[in-house]
Coordinates of N, CA and C in Angstrom, one line a residue:
M1 N 77.4 84.2 74.2 CA 78.4 84.8 73.3 C 77.8 85.9 72.4
A2 N 78.5 86.9 72.1 CA 78.0 87.9 71.2 C 79.1 88.3 70.2
L3 N 78.8 88.5 69.0 CA 79.7 89.0 68.0 C 79.4 90.4 67.6
V4 N 80.4 91.3 67.7 CA 80.2 92.7 67.4 C 81.1 93.0 66.2
V5 N 80.4 93.4 65.1 CA 81.1 93.8 63.9 C 81.0 95.3 63.8
G6 N 82.1 96.0 63.9 CA 82.2 97.4 63.8 C 82.9 98.0 62.7
P7 N 83.0 99.3 62.6 CA 83.7 99.9 61.4 C 85.3 99.7 61.5
R8 N 85.8 99.4 62.7 CA 87.2 99.3 62.9 C 87.7 98.0 63.4
S9 N 86.8 97.1 63.8 CA 87.2 95.8 64.4 C 86.0 94.8 64.4
V10 N 86.4 93.6 64.7 CA 85.4 92.5 65.0 C 85.8 92.0 66.4
T11 N 84.7 91.9 67.3 CA 85.0 91.4 68.6 C 84.0 90.3 68.9
L12 N 84.6 89.2 69.5 CA 83.8 88.1 70.0 C 83.8 88.2 71.5
R13 N 82.6 88.4 72.1 CA 82.4 88.5 73.6 C 82.0 87.2 74.1
T14 N 82.8 86.6 75.0 CA 82.5 85.3 75.7 C 82.4 85.5 77.2
P15 N 81.9 84.5 77.9 CA 82.0 84.6 79.4 C 83.4 84.7 79.9
G16 N 84.4 84.2 79.1 CA 85.8 84.3 79.6 C 86.5 85.5 79.2
G17 N 85.8 86.4 78.4 CA 86.5 87.7 78.0 C 86.2 88.0 76.6
E18 N 86.9 89.0 76.1 CA 86.7 89.4 74.7 C 87.9 89.2 73.8
I19 N 87.7 88.8 72.6 CA 88.7 88.7 71.6 C 88.4 89.7 70.5
T20 N 89.3 90.6 70.2 CA 89.1 91.6 69.2 C 90.2 91.6 68.1
V21 N 89.8 91.7 66.9 CA 90.8 91.8 65.8 C 90.5 93.1 65.1
R22 N 91.4 94.0 65.2 CA 91.3 95.3 64.5 C 91.6 95.1 63.0
Y23 N 90.9 95.7 62.1 CA 91.1 95.5 60.7 C 92.5 95.9 60.3
E24 N 93.0 97.0 60.9 CA 94.3 97.5 60.6 C 95.4 96.6 61.1
A25 N 95.1 95.7 62.0 CA 96.1 94.8 62.6 C 95.7 93.3 62.2
C26 N 95.1 93.2 61.1 CA 94.7 91.8 60.7 C 95.8 91.2 59.9
A27 N 96.4 90.1 60.3 CA 97.5 89.5 59.7 C 97.0 88.5 58.6
A28 N 95.9 87.9 58.8 CA 95.3 86.9 57.8 C 93.8 87.0 57.8
L29 N 93.3 86.8 56.6 CA 91.8 86.7 56.5 C 91.5 85.5 55.6
Q30 N 90.7 84.6 56.2 CA 90.3 83.4 55.4 C 88.8 83.7 55.0
V31 N 88.5 83.4 53.7 CA 87.2 83.7 53.2 C 86.7 82.3 52.7
F32 N 85.4 82.0 53.1 CA 84.8 80.7 52.8 C 83.6 80.9 51.9
P33 N 83.2 79.9 51.1 CA 82.1 80.1 50.2 C 80.7 80.4 50.8
D34 N 80.5 80.0 52.1 CA 79.2 80.3 52.8 C 79.2 81.7 53.3
G35 N 80.2 82.5 53.1 CA 80.2 83.9 53.6 C 81.0 84.1 54.9
A36 N 81.5 83.0 55.5 CA 82.3 83.1 56.7 C 83.6 83.8 56.4
R37 N 84.1 84.4 57.5 CA 85.4 85.1 57.5 C 86.1 84.7 58.8
H38 N 87.3 84.4 58.7 CA 88.1 84.1 59.9 C 89.2 85.2 59.9
L39 N 89.3 86.1 60.8 CA 90.3 87.1 60.9 C 91.3 86.8 62.0
T40 N 92.5 86.8 61.7 CA 93.6 86.6 62.6 C 94.4 87.8 62.8
G41 N 94.5 88.3 64.0 CA 95.3 89.5 64.3 C 96.8 89.2 64.4
L42 N 97.5 90.3 64.4 CA 99.0 90.2 64.6 C 99.4 89.6 65.9
D43 N 98.5 89.6 66.9 CA 98.8 88.9 68.1 C 98.5 87.4 68.1
G44 N 98.0 86.9 67.0 CA 97.7 85.5 66.9 C 96.2 85.1 67.2
F45 N 95.5 86.0 67.8 CA 94.1 85.7 68.1 C 93.2 85.7 66.9
T46 N 92.2 84.8 66.8 CA 91.4 84.7 65.7 C 89.9 84.8 66.1
V47 N 89.2 85.6 65.3 CA 87.7 85.7 65.4 C 87.1 85.1 64.2
A48 N 86.2 84.2 64.4 CA 85.4 83.6 63.3 C 84.1 84.3 63.1
V49 N 83.9 84.9 62.0 CA 82.6 85.5 61.7 C 81.8 84.5 60.8
E50 N 80.8 83.9 61.4 CA 80.0 82.9 60.8 C 78.6 83.3 60.5
P51 N 78.3 83.8 59.3 CA 76.9 84.4 59.1 C 75.8 83.4 59.3
T52 N 76.1 82.1 59.2 CA 75.1 81.1 59.4 C 74.7 80.9 60.8
L53 N 75.5 81.4 61.8 CA 75.3 81.3 63.2 C 74.6 82.5 63.8
Y54 N 74.6 83.6 63.1 CA 74.1 84.9 63.7 C 73.0 85.4 62.7
D55 N 71.8 85.5 63.3 CA 70.6 85.9 62.5 C 70.8 87.2 61.7
R56 N 71.3 88.2 62.4 CA 71.4 89.5 61.7 C 72.6 89.8 61.0
L57 N 73.4 88.8 60.8 CA 74.7 88.9 60.0 C 74.5 88.4 58.6
G58 N 74.3 89.2 57.7 CA 74.1 88.8 56.3 C 75.4 89.1 55.5
P59 N 75.4 88.8 54.2 CA 76.5 88.9 53.4 C 77.1 90.3 53.3
D60 N 76.3 91.4 53.5 CA 76.7 92.7 53.4 C 77.5 93.1 54.7
R61 N 77.4 92.3 55.8 CA 78.1 92.6 57.0 C 79.4 91.8 57.2
S62 N 79.6 90.8 56.3 CA 80.7 89.9 56.5 C 81.8 90.1 55.4
R63 N 81.8 91.3 54.7 CA 82.8 91.5 53.7 C 84.0 92.1 54.3

């Protein structure tokens, strides 16, 4: 799996395919004390951004 954090969206790449939540189409954003963010798109798909699981993802990338 790979997490891609870009200027317009967040994408989770898995062997089964990709899940993308565009920031402009984000219906809900959950913010957690450890820096995690869960983004839910208008289509109902959710991408979990967990900085504790990805080495190069620090607090400045998960805002």
